[in-house]
Tab-separated table of C-alpha atoms and ligand atoms in Angstrom:
chain	number	residue	atom	x	y	z
A	1	MET	CA	2.528	-0.017	-25.854
A	2	THR	CA	1.447	2.153	-23.398
A	3	GLU	CA	3.123	2.144	-19.792
A	4	LEU	CA	1.076	2.095	-16.675
A	5	ASN	CA	4.054	2.695	-13.892
A	6	LEU	CA	1.530	3.202	-10.872
A	7	ILE	CA	2.274	3.957	-7.051
A	8	LEU	CA	-0.557	3.408	-4.771
A	9	MET	CA	-1.217	5.678	-1.884
A	10	GLY	CA	-3.122	5.489	1.238
A	11	PRO	CA	-2.984	5.231	4.858
A	12	PRO	CA	-3.428	1.680	6.568
A	13	GLY	CA	-6.848	0.985	6.800
A	14	ALA	CA	-7.781	2.514	3.146
A	15	GLY	CA	-8.594	-0.821	1.322
A	16	LYS	CA	-5.184	-0.556	-0.806
A	17	GLY	CA	-5.048	-4.562	-0.803
A	18	THR	CA	-8.330	-4.836	-2.309
A	19	GLN	CA	-8.076	-2.625	-5.006
A	20	ALA	CA	-4.584	-3.648	-5.554
A	21	GLU	CA	-5.801	-7.416	-6.471
A	22	ARG	CA	-8.591	-5.824	-8.742
A	23	LEU	CA	-6.364	-3.612	-10.621
A	24	VAL	CA	-3.819	-6.496	-10.923
A	25	ASP	CA	-6.494	-8.386	-12.969
A	26	ASP	CA	-7.758	-5.388	-14.839
A	27	PHE	CA	-4.630	-4.328	-16.301
A	28	ASP	CA	-2.060	-7.579	-15.620
A	29	LEU	CA	0.273	-5.627	-13.837
A	30	PRO	CA	2.552	-7.202	-11.589
A	31	TYR	CA	1.954	-5.725	-7.686
A	32	TYR	CA	5.085	-4.982	-5.536
A	33	ALA	CA	4.181	-4.486	-2.166
A	34	THR	CA	7.590	-3.231	-0.485
A	35	GLY	CA	6.719	-4.452	2.896
A	36	ASP	CA	5.432	-8.128	2.128
A	37	ILE	CA	8.821	-8.363	0.014
A	38	LEU	CA	11.061	-7.232	2.478
A	39	ARG	CA	9.153	-9.438	5.073
A	40	ALA	CA	9.215	-12.338	2.962
A	41	GLU	CA	13.205	-11.793	2.272
A	42	ARG	CA	13.948	-11.685	6.083
A	43	GLN	CA	11.438	-15.077	6.464
A	44	ASN	CA	13.432	-16.672	3.772
A	45	GLY	CA	16.706	-15.515	5.291
A	46	SER	CA	18.443	-14.592	2.077
A	47	GLU	CA	21.267	-11.877	1.473
A	48	LEU	CA	19.013	-8.974	1.250
A	49	GLY	CA	16.926	-10.635	4.176
A	50	ARG	CA	20.144	-10.940	6.845
A	51	LYS	CA	21.119	-7.302	5.631
A	52	VAL	CA	17.832	-5.434	6.368
A	53	GLU	CA	17.384	-7.663	9.705
A	54	GLU	CA	20.770	-6.056	10.595
A	55	TYR	CA	19.257	-2.380	10.223
A	56	LEU	CA	16.344	-3.275	12.085
A	57	GLN	CA	18.353	-4.963	15.087
A	58	LYS	CA	20.074	-1.935	15.489
A	59	GLY	CA	16.748	0.162	15.699
A	60	ASP	CA	17.816	1.496	12.360
A	61	LEU	CA	16.371	2.322	9.310
A	62	VAL	CA	16.513	0.391	6.287
A	63	PRO	CA	18.123	3.130	3.596
A	64	ASP	CA	16.439	4.198	0.758
A	65	GLU	CA	19.061	3.183	-1.799
A	66	LEU	CA	18.841	-0.549	-0.154
A	67	ILE	CA	15.222	-0.669	-0.880
A	68	ILE	CA	15.537	0.818	-4.582
A	69	GLU	CA	18.281	-0.788	-5.780
A	70	GLU	CA	17.690	-3.917	-4.385
A	71	VAL	CA	14.019	-4.599	-4.082
A	72	VAL	CA	12.496	-1.838	-6.522
A	73	MET	CA	14.516	-1.325	-9.344
A	74	PRO	CA	15.057	-5.289	-10.135
A	75	ARG	CA	11.294	-5.903	-10.069
A	76	ILE	CA	10.633	-2.720	-12.279
A	77	ASP	CA	13.351	-3.599	-14.951
A	78	SER	CA	12.073	-6.951	-15.027
A	79	PRO	CA	10.052	-8.528	-18.054
A	80	GLU	CA	7.051	-9.064	-16.190
A	81	ALA	CA	6.824	-5.291	-15.600
A	82	GLU	CA	7.694	-4.167	-19.406
A	83	ASP	CA	3.794	-2.621	-19.609
A	84	GLY	CA	3.984	-1.396	-15.883
A	85	PHE	CA	3.530	-2.372	-12.335
A	86	LEU	CA	1.748	-1.140	-8.952
A	87	LEU	CA	4.290	-0.027	-6.601
A	88	ASP	CA	2.817	-0.358	-2.646
A	89	GLY	CA	4.649	1.017	0.354
A	90	PHE	CA	7.300	2.733	-1.456
A	91	PRO	CA	8.168	5.722	-1.597
A	92	ARG	CA	6.641	7.506	1.311
A	93	THR	CA	8.852	10.516	1.510
A	94	GLN	CA	9.746	13.227	-1.043
A	95	ARG	CA	13.588	12.048	-0.550
A	96	GLN	CA	12.551	8.383	-1.475
A	97	ALA	CA	10.130	10.088	-4.512
A	98	GLU	CA	13.021	12.014	-5.897
A	99	ALA	CA	15.406	8.929	-5.437
A	100	LEU	CA	12.672	7.028	-7.129
A	101	ASP	CA	12.659	9.021	-10.132
A	102	ALA	CA	16.590	8.990	-10.627
A	103	ALA	CA	16.493	5.423	-10.348
A	104	MET	CA	13.619	4.920	-13.224
A	105	GLY	CA	15.178	8.118	-15.537
A	106	ARG	CA	18.127	5.365	-15.536
A	107	LEU	CA	15.865	3.188	-17.500
A	108	ARG	CA	14.284	5.956	-19.217
A	109	ARG	CA	10.847	5.425	-17.927
A	110	GLU	CA	8.735	7.538	-15.763
A	111	LEU	CA	5.651	7.283	-13.572
A	112	THR	CA	2.455	7.021	-14.995
A	113	ALA	CA	0.387	8.190	-12.058
A	114	VAL	CA	0.092	8.184	-8.274
A	115	LEU	CA	-3.306	6.759	-6.983
A	116	SER	CA	-4.157	7.923	-3.520
A	117	ILE	CA	-6.814	6.377	-1.627
A	118	GLU	CA	-8.209	9.105	0.974
A	119	VAL	CA	-9.778	8.161	3.918
A	120	PRO	CA	-10.291	10.728	6.871
A	121	ASP	CA	-8.870	9.329	9.740
A	122	GLU	CA	-11.855	9.038	12.305
A	123	GLU	CA	-13.300	6.927	9.661
A	124	ILE	CA	-10.270	4.607	9.673
A	125	VAL	CA	-10.243	4.347	13.715
A	126	ARG	CA	-13.519	3.349	13.440
A	127	ARG	CA	-12.472	0.200	10.709
A	128	LEU	CA	-9.817	-0.820	12.432
A	129	SER	CA	-10.287	-0.333	15.884
A	130	GLY	CA	-13.881	-2.550	15.495
A	131	ARG	CA	-11.730	-5.251	14.408
A	132	ARG	CA	-12.144	-8.466	16.688
A	133	ILE	CA	-9.955	-11.474	15.778
A	134	CYS	CA	-10.456	-15.320	17.296
A	135	THR	CA	-8.675	-16.296	19.198
A	136	LYS	CA	-8.083	-19.797	17.886
A	137	LYS	CA	-7.801	-19.731	14.200
A	138	GLY	CA	-7.659	-15.639	13.581
A	139	HIS	CA	-11.262	-15.336	12.129
A	140	VAL	CA	-11.934	-11.869	11.620
A	141	TYR	CA	-14.751	-9.870	12.667
A	142	HIS	CA	-15.979	-6.157	13.018
A	143	VAL	CA	-18.396	-5.040	15.634
A	144	GLU	CA	-19.901	-2.795	13.572
A	145	PHE	CA	-19.816	-4.267	9.999
A	146	ASP	CA	-19.700	-7.927	10.502
A	147	PRO	CA	-20.693	-8.680	14.113
A	148	PRO	CA	-20.233	-12.356	15.429
A	149	LYS	CA	-23.841	-13.670	16.035
A	150	HIS	CA	-23.097	-14.145	19.943
A	151	GLU	CA	-20.681	-10.870	20.998
A	152	GLY	CA	-17.272	-11.718	21.823
A	153	PHE	CA	-17.286	-15.121	20.206
A	154	CYS	CA	-16.321	-16.312	17.003
A	155	ASP	CA	-18.952	-18.091	14.648
A	156	GLN	CA	-17.302	-20.805	13.799
A	157	ASP	CA	-15.273	-22.200	16.606
A	158	GLY	CA	-16.713	-20.291	19.616
A	159	SER	CA	-13.566	-19.348	20.828
A	160	PRO	CA	-13.433	-15.304	22.369
A	161	LEU	CA	-12.517	-12.486	20.182
A	162	VAL	CA	-9.983	-10.460	20.939
A	163	GLN	CA	-8.917	-6.845	19.819
A	164	ARG	CA	-5.350	-6.969	18.424
A	165	ASP	CA	-2.779	-4.727	19.732
A	166	ASP	CA	-2.040	-3.355	16.437
A	167	ASP	CA	-6.061	-2.517	16.174
A	168	LYS	CA	-6.099	-0.157	19.561
A	169	PRO	CA	-7.449	3.210	18.603
A	170	GLU	CA	-4.421	5.080	20.463
A	171	THR	CA	-2.297	2.705	18.251
A	172	VAL	CA	-4.227	3.145	14.912
A	173	GLN	CA	-3.886	6.891	15.397
A	174	HIS	CA	-0.163	6.518	16.122
A	175	ARG	CA	0.343	4.887	12.843
A	176	LEU	CA	-2.034	7.603	11.120
A	177	ASP	CA	0.323	10.431	12.693
A	178	VAL	CA	3.236	8.834	11.321
A	179	PHE	CA	1.498	8.100	8.034
A	180	HIS	CA	0.577	12.178	7.397
A	181	SER	CA	4.198	13.182	9.052
A	182	GLN	CA	6.154	11.139	6.313
A	183	THR	CA	3.723	11.682	3.043
A	184	LYS	CA	3.011	15.601	4.321
A	185	THR	CA	5.560	16.916	1.303
A	186	LEU	CA	4.727	13.389	-0.959
A	187	LEU	CA	1.515	14.607	-2.268
A	188	PRO	CA	2.376	18.180	-3.457
A	189	TYR	CA	5.318	16.941	-4.874
A	190	TYR	CA	3.548	14.317	-6.872
A	191	GLU	CA	0.698	17.269	-7.450
A	192	LYS	CA	3.153	19.459	-8.806
A	193	ARG	CA	4.079	17.011	-11.225
A	194	GLY	CA	0.516	16.369	-12.293
A	195	LEU	CA	0.903	13.023	-11.271
A	196	LEU	CA	-1.361	12.647	-8.618
A	197	ARG	CA	-5.137	11.279	-8.745
A	198	SER	CA	-7.185	11.208	-5.842
A	199	PHE	CA	-10.114	8.833	-4.795
A	200	ASP	CA	-12.579	8.888	-1.900
A	201	GLY	CA	-11.853	5.660	-0.382
A	202	THR	CA	-15.048	6.384	2.080
A	203	ARG	CA	-16.824	5.096	-0.947
A	204	PRO	CA	-17.876	1.033	-1.087
A	205	PRO	CA	-14.934	-0.699	-2.522
A	206	GLU	CA	-16.374	-1.545	-6.101
A	207	GLU	CA	-17.133	1.990	-6.508
A	208	VAL	CA	-13.695	3.255	-5.865
A	209	HIS	CA	-12.525	0.586	-8.093
A	210	GLY	CA	-14.800	1.894	-11.094
A	211	HIS	CA	-13.192	5.187	-10.230
A	212	ILE	CA	-9.595	4.240	-10.495
A	213	ARG	CA	-10.436	2.084	-13.846
A	214	ALA	CA	-11.899	4.904	-15.508
A	215	THR	CA	-9.064	6.999	-14.818
A	216	LEU	CA	-6.315	4.683	-15.651
A	217	ALA	CA	-8.525	4.094	-19.159
A	218	THR	CA	-8.320	7.577	-19.916
A	219	LEU	CA	-4.958	7.835	-19.134
A	220	LYS	CA	-4.030	5.166	-21.570
A	221	LEU	CA	-6.286	6.937	-24.028
A	222	GLU	CA	-4.675	10.179	-23.714
A	223	ASP	CA	-1.384	8.428	-24.189
A	224	GLU	CA	-2.103	6.828	-27.102
A	225	LEU	CA	-3.946	10.208	-29.083
B	1	ZN	ZN1	-12.550	-18.621	14.875
């Protein structure tokens, strides 16, 4: 049985969530988004959640080892991930990637591919800064791609639409700058090892999905030959 041990990468707004949902369906893989997992642990007030909270309250980063040993490895080493997994949100730096490699090596497993969805910054800013959220129920619109019938008001409940602080162009650009500075050495690291597969994230989601699917099918085939 060929394993599909995958990492999904891309800037905020690249459509990773959509692609992840489809890949999970296609290949029956468990999906581990470390950001979502940590958020849930903190909300539950679990032991791990409390540890994470302590670091964040002190303004410190959550240590890589904690994420690897208590979030990533227990999941990768579980029966549901026997044939593979889709990891999102980790690693973000080369140091984290090396630590992940070492940890996976202990399980005698290795990555199959790193899927990178690439979208230019200006397109991301356009996508995210055009979002408008209704103040009553959180319905989502986009001034360019999905405008409401009456500008500035929700179609469903008539409440005013606002732009979230997170979606303001300068905030989006800052998030992108952070992303690029973190991943600068990560992509070359995976490229050197022949694991990197890049996809044009400016294409429609169905098309991006088709490309990723075809790439993974080829990888599985190569491995079986
Ligand atoms: Zn609404």
